[in-house]
Amino acid sequence: MAEDSADREAGILVIGLICNILVRPVADKHFMTPQQEGELDAAGTRAGVVTAPAGPGGDGAPSPAWVVTVAWLAVGIPIAIGVWVTLREAAKLFGLT
């Protein structure tokens, strides 16, 4: 049973290595030239479109506390479960259970 798991993990590592080797840089033809960027900015300014990104808080208004709490719970609960499962499996690995 443990050998099957090790073989599976080794296979995943080999697949990851192959994927990393296959990654190539993006071709220059997909990037805008500074002249094209300037034209786009000028067109947006003429149309009254703001092209600058919003600040870190969006419109600057603080988020309600309940929204922040729900967001942290949505992220924190799965992370806590993952940590718990990892620690439980590590305890089995080291013979602590």
PDB file of N, CA and C in Angstrom:
ATOM      1  N   MET A   1       0.820  -1.189   0.000  1.00  0.00           N
ATOM      2  CA  MET A   1       0.000   0.000   0.000  1.00  0.00           C
ATOM      3  C   MET A   1       0.867   1.258   0.000  1.00  0.00           C
ATOM      4  N   ALA A   2       1.913   1.258   0.814  1.00  0.00           N
ATOM      5  CA  ALA A   2       2.791   2.423   0.882  1.00  0.00           C
ATOM      6  C   ALA A   2       3.577   2.589  -0.410  1.00  0.00           C
ATOM      7  N   GLU A   3       3.902   1.470  -1.080  1.00  0.00           N
ATOM      8  CA  GLU A   3       4.641   1.544  -2.333  1.00  0.00           C
ATOM      9  C   GLU A   3       3.789   2.179  -3.421  1.00  0.00           C
ATOM     10  N   ASP A   4       2.482   1.888  -3.435  1.00  0.00           N
ATOM     11  CA  ASP A   4       1.591   2.491  -4.423  1.00  0.00           C
ATOM     12  C   ASP A   4       1.565   4.002  -4.250  1.00  0.00           C
ATOM     13  N   SER A   5       1.531   4.441  -3.019  1.00  0.00           N
ATOM     14  CA  SER A   5       1.507   5.880  -2.741  1.00  0.00           C
ATOM     15  C   SER A   5       2.817   6.535  -3.177  1.00  0.00           C
ATOM     16  N   ALA A   6       3.930   5.869  -2.906  1.00  0.00           N
ATOM     17  CA  ALA A   6       5.233   6.411  -3.302  1.00  0.00           C
ATOM     18  C   ALA A   6       5.361   6.455  -4.817  1.00  0.00           C
ATOM     19  N   ASP A   7       4.867   5.417  -5.491  1.00  0.00           N
ATOM     20  CA  ASP A   7       4.907   5.405  -6.954  1.00  0.00           C
ATOM     21  C   ASP A   7       4.040   6.523  -7.530  1.00  0.00           C
ATOM     22  N   ARG A   8       2.880   6.737  -6.942  1.00  0.00           N
ATOM     23  CA  ARG A   8       1.973   7.786  -7.399  1.00  0.00           C
ATOM     24  C   ARG A   8       2.617   9.154  -7.218  1.00  0.00           C
ATOM     25  N   GLU A   9       3.240   9.368  -6.065  1.00  0.00           N
ATOM     26  CA  GLU A   9       3.894  10.649  -5.787  1.00  0.00           C
ATOM     27  C   GLU A   9       5.080  10.870  -6.733  1.00  0.00           C
ATOM     28  N   ALA A  10       5.824   9.815  -6.996  1.00  0.00           N
ATOM     29  CA  ALA A  10       6.946   9.922  -7.932  1.00  0.00           C
ATOM     30  C   ALA A  10       6.436  10.254  -9.331  1.00  0.00           C
ATOM     31  N   GLY A  11       5.333   9.654  -9.718  1.00  0.00           N
ATOM     32  CA  GLY A  11       4.736   9.942 -11.023  1.00  0.00           C
ATOM     33  C   GLY A  11       4.280  11.389 -11.128  1.00  0.00           C
ATOM     34  N   ILE A  12       3.696  11.911 -10.070  1.00  0.00           N
ATOM     35  CA  ILE A  12       3.263  13.315 -10.067  1.00  0.00           C
ATOM     36  C   ILE A  12       4.469  14.237 -10.184  1.00  0.00           C
ATOM     37  N   LEU A  13       5.548  13.896  -9.493  1.00  0.00           N
ATOM     38  CA  LEU A  13       6.768  14.710  -9.593  1.00  0.00           C
ATOM     39  C   LEU A  13       7.343  14.690 -11.008  1.00  0.00           C
ATOM     40  N   VAL A  14       7.311  13.531 -11.654  1.00  0.00           N
ATOM     41  CA  VAL A  14       7.814  13.435 -13.030  1.00  0.00           C
ATOM     42  C   VAL A  14       6.935  14.271 -13.963  1.00  0.00           C
ATOM     43  N   ILE A  15       5.621  14.196 -13.794  1.00  0.00           N
ATOM     44  CA  ILE A  15       4.716  15.009 -14.612  1.00  0.00           C
ATOM     45  C   ILE A  15       4.995  16.494 -14.393  1.00  0.00           C
ATOM     46  N   GLY A  16       5.201  16.887 -13.147  1.00  0.00           N
ATOM     47  CA  GLY A  16       5.525  18.283 -12.855  1.00  0.00           C
ATOM     48  C   GLY A  16       6.828  18.715 -13.498  1.00  0.00           C
ATOM     49  N   LEU A  17       7.824  17.850 -13.482  1.00  0.00           N
ATOM     50  CA  LEU A  17       9.106  18.162 -14.116  1.00  0.00           C
ATOM     51  C   LEU A  17       8.933  18.360 -15.618  1.00  0.00           C
ATOM     52  N   ILE A  18       8.168  17.474 -16.243  1.00  0.00           N
ATOM     53  CA  ILE A  18       7.924  17.599 -17.682  1.00  0.00           C
ATOM     54  C   ILE A  18       7.184  18.903 -17.986  1.00  0.00           C
ATOM     55  N   CYS A  19       6.184  19.237 -17.185  1.00  0.00           N
ATOM     56  CA  CYS A  19       5.444  20.496 -17.389  1.00  0.00           C
ATOM     57  C   CYS A  19       6.368  21.690 -17.240  1.00  0.00           C
ATOM     58  N   ASN A  20       7.250  21.675 -16.269  1.00  0.00           N
ATOM     59  CA  ASN A  20       8.194  22.781 -16.085  1.00  0.00           C
ATOM     60  C   ASN A  20       9.128  22.922 -17.271  1.00  0.00           C
ATOM     61  N   ILE A  21       9.557  21.796 -17.838  1.00  0.00           N
ATOM     62  CA  ILE A  21      10.441  21.845 -18.998  1.00  0.00           C
ATOM     63  C   ILE A  21       9.712  22.420 -20.212  1.00  0.00           C
ATOM     64  N   LEU A  22       8.417  22.141 -20.334  1.00  0.00           N
ATOM     65  CA  LEU A  22       7.638  22.594 -21.487  1.00  0.00           C
ATOM     66  C   LEU A  22       7.254  24.072 -21.426  1.00  0.00           C
ATOM     67  N   VAL A  23       7.395  24.722 -20.285  1.00  0.00           N
ATOM     68  CA  VAL A  23       7.017  26.131 -20.158  1.00  0.00           C
ATOM     69  C   VAL A  23       8.016  26.987 -20.925  1.00  0.00           C
ATOM     70  N   ARG A  24       7.498  27.893 -21.741  1.00  0.00           N
ATOM     71  CA  ARG A  24       8.320  28.792 -22.547  1.00  0.00           C
ATOM     72  C   ARG A  24       7.907  30.229 -22.293  1.00  0.00           C
ATOM     73  N   PRO A  25       8.825  31.175 -22.516  1.00  0.00           N
ATOM     74  CA  PRO A  25       8.469  32.587 -22.342  1.00  0.00           C
ATOM     75  C   PRO A  25       7.418  33.013 -23.372  1.00  0.00           C
ATOM     76  N   VAL A  26       6.654  34.038 -23.023  1.00  0.00           N
ATOM     77  CA  VAL A  26       5.653  34.578 -23.933  1.00  0.00           C
ATOM     78  C   VAL A  26       6.374  35.302 -25.068  1.00  0.00           C
ATOM     79  N   ALA A  27       5.916  35.090 -26.293  1.00  0.00           N
ATOM     80  CA  ALA A  27       6.545  35.706 -27.460  1.00  0.00           C
ATOM     81  C   ALA A  27       6.374  37.223 -27.420  1.00  0.00           C
ATOM     82  N   ASP A  28       7.370  37.933 -27.938  1.00  0.00           N
ATOM     83  CA  ASP A  28       7.343  39.394 -27.948  1.00  0.00           C
ATOM     84  C   ASP A  28       6.163  39.949 -28.738  1.00  0.00           C
ATOM     85  N   LYS A  29       5.651  39.206 -29.704  1.00  0.00           N
ATOM     86  CA  LYS A  29       4.540  39.705 -30.516  1.00  0.00           C
ATOM     87  C   LYS A  29       3.264  39.900 -29.689  1.00  0.00           C
ATOM     88  N   HIS A  30       3.200  39.299 -28.496  1.00  0.00           N
ATOM     89  CA  HIS A  30       2.016  39.426 -27.653  1.00  0.00           C
ATOM     90  C   HIS A  30       2.078  40.631 -26.718  1.00  0.00           C
ATOM     91  N   PHE A  31       3.180  41.365 -26.712  1.00  0.00           N
ATOM     92  CA  PHE A  31       3.335  42.540 -25.858  1.00  0.00           C
ATOM     93  C   PHE A  31       3.049  43.800 -26.654  1.00  0.00           C
ATOM     94  N   MET A  32       2.530  44.824 -25.968  1.00  0.00           N
ATOM     95  CA  MET A  32       2.292  46.112 -26.612  1.00  0.00           C
ATOM     96  C   MET A  32       3.586  46.917 -26.606  1.00  0.00           C
ATOM     97  N   THR A  33       3.774  47.694 -27.672  1.00  0.00           N
ATOM     98  CA  THR A  33       4.920  48.594 -27.720  1.00  0.00           C
ATOM     99  C   THR A  33       4.586  49.834 -26.899  1.00  0.00           C
ATOM    100  N   PRO A  34       5.586  50.584 -26.453  1.00  0.00           N
ATOM    101  CA  PRO A  34       5.293  51.816 -25.715  1.00  0.00           C
ATOM    102  C   PRO A  34       4.402  52.775 -26.518  1.00  0.00           C
ATOM    103  N   GLN A  35       4.571  52.786 -27.839  1.00  0.00           N
ATOM    104  CA  GLN A  35       3.740  53.649 -28.675  1.00  0.00           C
ATOM    105  C   GLN A  35       2.275  53.199 -28.609  1.00  0.00           C
ATOM    106  N   GLN A  36       2.017  51.906 -28.673  1.00  0.00           N
ATOM    107  CA  GLN A  36       0.653  51.390 -28.592  1.00  0.00           C
ATOM    108  C   GLN A  36       0.037  51.694 -27.228  1.00  0.00           C
ATOM    109  N   GLU A  37       0.839  51.574 -26.164  1.00  0.00           N
ATOM    110  CA  GLU A  37       0.342  51.887 -24.827  1.00  0.00           C
ATOM    111  C   GLU A  37      -0.051  53.354 -24.732  1.00  0.00           C
ATOM    112  N   GLY A  38       0.785  54.229 -25.304  1.00  0.00           N
ATOM    113  CA  GLY A  38       0.480  55.653 -25.283  1.00  0.00           C
ATOM    114  C   GLY A  38      -0.792  55.973 -26.039  1.00  0.00           C
ATOM    115  N   GLU A  39      -0.984  55.341 -27.199  1.00  0.00           N
ATOM    116  CA  GLU A  39      -2.205  55.544 -27.973  1.00  0.00           C
ATOM    117  C   GLU A  39      -3.434  55.079 -27.204  1.00  0.00           C
ATOM    118  N   LEU A  40      -3.318  53.960 -26.523  1.00  0.00           N
ATOM    119  CA  LEU A  40      -4.432  53.442 -25.735  1.00  0.00           C
ATOM    120  C   LEU A  40      -4.756  54.375 -24.581  1.00  0.00           C
ATOM    121  N   ASP A  41      -3.725  54.882 -23.895  1.00  0.00           N
ATOM    122  CA  ASP A  41      -3.947  55.825 -22.803  1.00  0.00           C
ATOM    123  C   ASP A  41      -4.603  57.098 -23.305  1.00  0.00           C
ATOM    124  N   ALA A  42      -4.148  57.587 -24.460  1.00  0.00           N
ATOM    125  CA  ALA A  42      -4.715  58.813 -25.024  1.00  0.00           C
ATOM    126  C   ALA A  42      -6.175  58.597 -25.412  1.00  0.00           C
ATOM    127  N   ALA A  43      -6.490  57.454 -25.982  1.00  0.00           N
ATOM    128  CA  ALA A  43      -7.872  57.168 -26.365  1.00  0.00           C
ATOM    129  C   ALA A  43      -8.771  57.089 -25.132  1.00  0.00           C
ATOM    130  N   GLY A  44      -8.259  56.493 -24.068  1.00  0.00           N
ATOM    131  CA  GLY A  44      -9.044  56.405 -22.836  1.00  0.00           C
ATOM    132  C   GLY A  44      -9.269  57.760 -22.210  1.00  0.00           C
ATOM    133  N   THR A  45      -8.271  58.623 -22.280  1.00  0.00           N
ATOM    134  CA  THR A  45      -8.388  59.966 -21.718  1.00  0.00           C
ATOM    135  C   THR A  45      -9.414  60.774 -22.508  1.00  0.00           C
ATOM    136  N   ARG A  46      -9.400  60.661 -23.829  1.00  0.00           N
ATOM    137  CA  ARG A  46     -10.365  61.386 -24.667  1.00  0.00           C
ATOM    138  C   ARG A  46     -11.784  60.910 -24.393  1.00  0.00           C
ATOM    139  N   ALA A  47     -11.948  59.615 -24.111  1.00  0.00           N
ATOM    140  CA  ALA A  47     -13.278  59.071 -23.865  1.00  0.00           C
ATOM    141  C   ALA A  47     -13.726  59.276 -22.430  1.00  0.00           C
ATOM    142  N   GLY A  48     -12.855  59.819 -21.598  1.00  0.00           N
ATOM    143  CA  GLY A  48     -13.207  60.038 -20.193  1.00  0.00           C
ATOM    144  C   GLY A  48     -13.095  58.793 -19.342  1.00  0.00           C
ATOM    145  N   VAL A  49     -12.347  57.821 -19.807  1.00  0.00           N
ATOM    146  CA  VAL A  49     -12.169  56.567 -19.081  1.00  0.00           C
ATOM    147  C   VAL A  49     -10.936  56.681 -18.207  1.00  0.00           C
ATOM    148  N   VAL A  50     -11.078  56.289 -16.947  1.00  0.00           N
ATOM    149  CA  VAL A  50      -9.934  56.313 -16.039  1.00  0.00           C
ATOM    150  C   VAL A  50      -9.197  54.996 -16.203  1.00  0.00           C
ATOM    151  N   THR A  51      -7.925  55.067 -16.582  1.00  0.00           N
ATOM    152  CA  THR A  51      -7.164  53.841 -16.807  1.00  0.00           C
ATOM    153  C   THR A  51      -6.295  53.468 -15.607  1.00  0.00           C
ATOM    154  N   ALA A  52      -6.187  54.361 -14.634  1.00  0.00           N
ATOM    155  CA  ALA A  52      -5.370  54.048 -13.463  1.00  0.00           C
ATOM    156  C   ALA A  52      -6.133  53.078 -12.566  1.00  0.00           C
ATOM    157  N   PRO A  53      -5.457  52.080 -12.030  1.00  0.00           N
ATOM    158  CA  PRO A  53      -6.140  51.132 -11.144  1.00  0.00           C
ATOM    159  C   PRO A  53      -6.542  51.795  -9.839  1.00  0.00           C
ATOM    160  N   ALA A  54      -7.594  51.255  -9.240  1.00  0.00           N
ATOM    161  CA  ALA A  54      -8.039  51.755  -7.946  1.00  0.00           C
ATOM    162  C   ALA A  54      -7.008  51.388  -6.889  1.00  0.00           C
ATOM    163  N   GLY A  55      -7.033  52.074  -5.781  1.00  0.00           N
ATOM    164  CA  GLY A  55      -6.107  51.796  -4.689  1.00  0.00           C
ATOM    165  C   GLY A  55      -6.401  50.456  -4.047  1.00  0.00           C
ATOM    166  N   PRO A  56      -5.636  50.088  -3.031  1.00  0.00           N
ATOM    167  CA  PRO A  56      -5.802  48.776  -2.416  1.00  0.00           C
ATOM    168  C   PRO A  56      -7.171  48.575  -1.796  1.00  0.00           C
ATOM    169  N   GLY A  57      -7.842  49.639  -1.397  1.00  0.00           N
ATOM    170  CA  GLY A  57      -9.155  49.507  -0.770  1.00  0.00           C
ATOM    171  C   GLY A  57     -10.290  49.716  -1.741  1.00  0.00           C
ATOM    172  N   GLY A  58     -10.027  49.736  -3.037  1.00  0.00           N
ATOM    173  CA  GLY A  58     -11.080  49.961  -4.014  1.00  0.00           C
ATOM    174  C   GLY A  58     -11.480  51.421  -4.033  1.00  0.00           C
ATOM    175  N   ASP A  59     -12.686  51.716  -3.568  1.00  0.00           N
ATOM    176  CA  ASP A  59     -13.170  53.097  -3.594  1.00  0.00           C
ATOM    177  C   ASP A  59     -12.757  53.876  -2.347  1.00  0.00           C
ATOM    178  N   GLY A  60     -12.036  53.267  -1.458  1.00  0.00           N
ATOM    179  CA  GLY A  60     -11.553  53.947  -0.263  1.00  0.00           C
ATOM    180  C   GLY A  60     -12.445  53.758   0.947  1.00  0.00           C
ATOM    181  N   ALA A  61     -13.657  53.235   0.744  1.00  0.00           N
ATOM    182  CA  ALA A  61     -14.563  53.017   1.872  1.00  0.00           C
ATOM    183  C   ALA A  61     -14.168  51.742   2.605  1.00  0.00           C
ATOM    184  N   PRO A  62     -14.178  51.750   3.935  1.00  0.00           N
ATOM    185  CA  PRO A  62     -13.825  50.531   4.673  1.00  0.00           C
ATOM    186  C   PRO A  62     -14.900  49.451   4.498  1.00  0.00           C
ATOM    187  N   SER A  63     -14.473  48.213   4.488  1.00  0.00           N
ATOM    188  CA  SER A  63     -15.408  47.096   4.375  1.00  0.00           C
ATOM    189  C   SER A  63     -16.108  46.881   5.698  1.00  0.00           C
ATOM    190  N   PRO A  64     -17.381  46.493   5.663  1.00  0.00           N
ATOM    191  CA  PRO A  64     -18.080  46.178   6.918  1.00  0.00           C
ATOM    192  C   PRO A  64     -17.410  44.999   7.622  1.00  0.00           C
ATOM    193  N   ALA A  65     -17.477  45.001   8.932  1.00  0.00           N
ATOM    194  CA  ALA A  65     -16.804  43.967   9.722  1.00  0.00           C
ATOM    195  C   ALA A  65     -17.313  42.570   9.383  1.00  0.00           C
ATOM    196  N   TRP A  66     -18.612  42.435   9.117  1.00  0.00           N
ATOM    197  CA  TRP A  66     -19.156  41.105   8.830  1.00  0.00           C
ATOM    198  C   TRP A  66     -18.613  40.568   7.509  1.00  0.00           C
ATOM    199  N   VAL A  67     -18.352  41.435   6.541  1.00  0.00           N
ATOM    200  CA  VAL A  67     -17.799  40.992   5.261  1.00  0.00           C
ATOM    201  C   VAL A  67     -16.367  40.490   5.462  1.00  0.00           C
ATOM    202  N   VAL A  68     -15.606  41.217   6.260  1.00  0.00           N
ATOM    203  CA  VAL A  68     -14.231  40.812   6.537  1.00  0.00           C
ATOM    204  C   VAL A  68     -14.221  39.482   7.290  1.00  0.00           C
ATOM    205  N   THR A  69     -15.112  39.332   8.255  1.00  0.00           N
ATOM    206  CA  THR A  69     -15.184  38.095   9.037  1.00  0.00           C
ATOM    207  C   THR A  69     -15.545  36.913   8.150  1.00  0.00           C
ATOM    208  N   VAL A  70     -16.543  37.065   7.293  1.00  0.00           N
ATOM    209  CA  VAL A  70     -16.952  35.980   6.398  1.00  0.00           C
ATOM    210  C   VAL A  70     -15.819  35.618   5.443  1.00  0.00           C
ATOM    211  N   ALA A  71     -15.126  36.642   4.927  1.00  0.00           N
ATOM    212  CA  ALA A  71     -14.029  36.373   4.007  1.00  0.00           C
ATOM    213  C   ALA A  71     -12.910  35.594   4.707  1.00  0.00           C
ATOM    214  N   TRP A  72     -12.561  35.997   5.911  1.00  0.00           N
ATOM    215  CA  TRP A  72     -11.502  35.289   6.640  1.00  0.00           C
ATOM    216  C   TRP A  72     -11.931  33.872   6.995  1.00  0.00           C
ATOM    217  N   LEU A  73     -13.204  33.674   7.335  1.00  0.00           N
ATOM    218  CA  LEU A  73     -13.678  32.323   7.622  1.00  0.00           C
ATOM    219  C   LEU A  73     -13.652  31.460   6.363  1.00  0.00           C
ATOM    220  N   ALA A  74     -14.032  32.034   5.225  1.00  0.00           N
ATOM    221  CA  ALA A  74     -14.034  31.283   3.977  1.00  0.00           C
ATOM    222  C   ALA A  74     -12.630  30.822   3.607  1.00  0.00           C
ATOM    223  N   VAL A  75     -11.627  31.581   3.983  1.00  0.00           N
ATOM    224  CA  VAL A  75     -10.249  31.222   3.693  1.00  0.00           C
ATOM    225  C   VAL A  75      -9.650  30.405   4.836  1.00  0.00           C
ATOM    226  N   GLY A  76      -9.928  30.802   6.058  1.00  0.00           N
ATOM    227  CA  GLY A  76      -9.285  30.199   7.222  1.00  0.00           C
ATOM    228  C   GLY A  76      -9.731  28.788   7.533  1.00  0.00           C
ATOM    229  N   ILE A  77     -11.017  28.494   7.354  1.00  0.00           N
ATOM    230  CA  ILE A  77     -11.516  27.154   7.690  1.00  0.00           C
ATOM    231  C   ILE A  77     -10.866  26.080   6.813  1.00  0.00           C
ATOM    232  N   PRO A  78     -10.834  26.240   5.483  1.00  0.00           N
ATOM    233  CA  PRO A  78     -10.147  25.212   4.681  1.00  0.00           C
ATOM    234  C   PRO A  78      -8.656  25.088   5.005  1.00  0.00           C
ATOM    235  N   ILE A  79      -8.012  26.205   5.300  1.00  0.00           N
ATOM    236  CA  ILE A  79      -6.594  26.139   5.665  1.00  0.00           C
ATOM    237  C   ILE A  79      -6.423  25.380   6.976  1.00  0.00           C
ATOM    238  N   ALA A  80      -7.279  25.657   7.956  1.00  0.00           N
ATOM    239  CA  ALA A  80      -7.194  24.967   9.250  1.00  0.00           C
ATOM    240  C   ALA A  80      -7.437  23.473   9.084  1.00  0.00           C
ATOM    241  N   ILE A  81      -8.393  23.115   8.241  1.00  0.00           N
ATOM    242  CA  ILE A  81      -8.654  21.690   7.997  1.00  0.00           C
ATOM    243  C   ILE A  81      -7.438  21.045   7.343  1.00  0.00           C
ATOM    244  N   GLY A  82      -6.849  21.733   6.376  1.00  0.00           N
ATOM    245  CA  GLY A  82      -5.662  21.200   5.713  1.00  0.00           C
ATOM    246  C   GLY A  82      -4.500  21.007   6.669  1.00  0.00           C
ATOM    247  N   VAL A  83      -4.301  21.965   7.563  1.00  0.00           N
ATOM    248  CA  VAL A  83      -3.226  21.851   8.563  1.00  0.00           C
ATOM    249  C   VAL A  83      -3.515  20.676   9.494  1.00  0.00           C
ATOM    250  N   TRP A  84      -4.771  20.543   9.921  1.00  0.00           N
ATOM    251  CA  TRP A  84      -5.139  19.450  10.827  1.00  0.00           C
ATOM    252  C   TRP A  84      -4.886  18.090  10.168  1.00  0.00           C
ATOM    253  N   VAL A  85      -5.322  17.929   8.931  1.00  0.00           N
ATOM    254  CA  VAL A  85      -5.122  16.657   8.225  1.00  0.00           C
ATOM    255  C   VAL A  85      -3.632  16.388   8.042  1.00  0.00           C
ATOM    256  N   THR A  86      -2.871  17.405   7.708  1.00  0.00           N
ATOM    257  CA  THR A  86      -1.426  17.243   7.523  1.00  0.00           C
ATOM    258  C   THR A  86      -0.756  16.805   8.812  1.00  0.00           C
ATOM    259  N   LEU A  87      -1.103  17.455   9.911  1.00  0.00           N
ATOM    260  CA  LEU A  87      -0.511  17.086  11.202  1.00  0.00           C
ATOM    261  C   LEU A  87      -0.919  15.684  11.625  1.00  0.00           C
ATOM    262  N   ARG A  88      -2.171  15.302  11.364  1.00  0.00           N
ATOM    263  CA  ARG A  88      -2.639  13.959  11.715  1.00  0.00           C
ATOM    264  C   ARG A  88      -1.878  12.909  10.914  1.00  0.00           C
ATOM    265  N   GLU A  89      -1.679  13.166   9.619  1.00  0.00           N
ATOM    266  CA  GLU A  89      -0.943  12.209   8.783  1.00  0.00           C
ATOM    267  C   GLU A  89       0.540  12.168   9.159  1.00  0.00           C
ATOM    268  N   ALA A  90       1.108  13.322   9.519  1.00  0.00           N
ATOM    269  CA  ALA A  90       2.502  13.346   9.950  1.00  0.00           C
ATOM    270  C   ALA A  90       2.673  12.559  11.246  1.00  0.00           C
ATOM    271  N   ALA A  91       1.701  12.643  12.142  1.00  0.00           N
ATOM    272  CA  ALA A  91       1.771  11.876  13.382  1.00  0.00           C
ATOM    273  C   ALA A  91       1.772  10.377  13.093  1.00  0.00           C
ATOM    274  N   LYS A  92       0.976   9.960  12.110  1.00  0.00           N
ATOM    275  CA  LYS A  92       0.971   8.547  11.727  1.00  0.00           C
ATOM    276  C   LYS A  92       2.337   8.153  11.157  1.00  0.00           C
ATOM    277  N   LEU A  93       2.901   9.038  10.347  1.00  0.00           N
ATOM    278  CA  LEU A  93       4.195   8.763   9.715  1.00  0.00           C
ATOM    279  C   LEU A  93       5.291   8.543  10.742  1.00  0.00           C
ATOM    280  N   PHE A  94       5.256   9.348  11.797  1.00  0.00           N
ATOM    281  CA  PHE A  94       6.293   9.250  12.841  1.00  0.00           C
ATOM    282  C   PHE A  94       5.889   8.308  13.966  1.00  0.00           C
ATOM    283  N   GLY A  95       4.776   7.598  13.827  1.00  0.00           N
ATOM    284  CA  GLY A  95       4.362   6.616  14.809  1.00  0.00           C
ATOM    285  C   GLY A  95       3.895   7.227  16.111  1.00  0.00           C
ATOM    286  N   LEU A  96       3.334   8.417  16.076  1.00  0.00           N
ATOM    287  CA  LEU A  96       2.870   9.076  17.281  1.00  0.00           C
ATOM    288  C   LEU A  96       1.431   8.744  17.609  1.00  0.00           C
ATOM    289  N   THR A  97       0.748   8.012  16.738  1.00  0.00           N
ATOM    290  CA  THR A  97      -0.646   7.648  17.025  1.00  0.00           C
ATOM    291  C   THR A  97      -0.809   6.155  17.038  1.00  0.00           C
TER     292      THR A  97
END
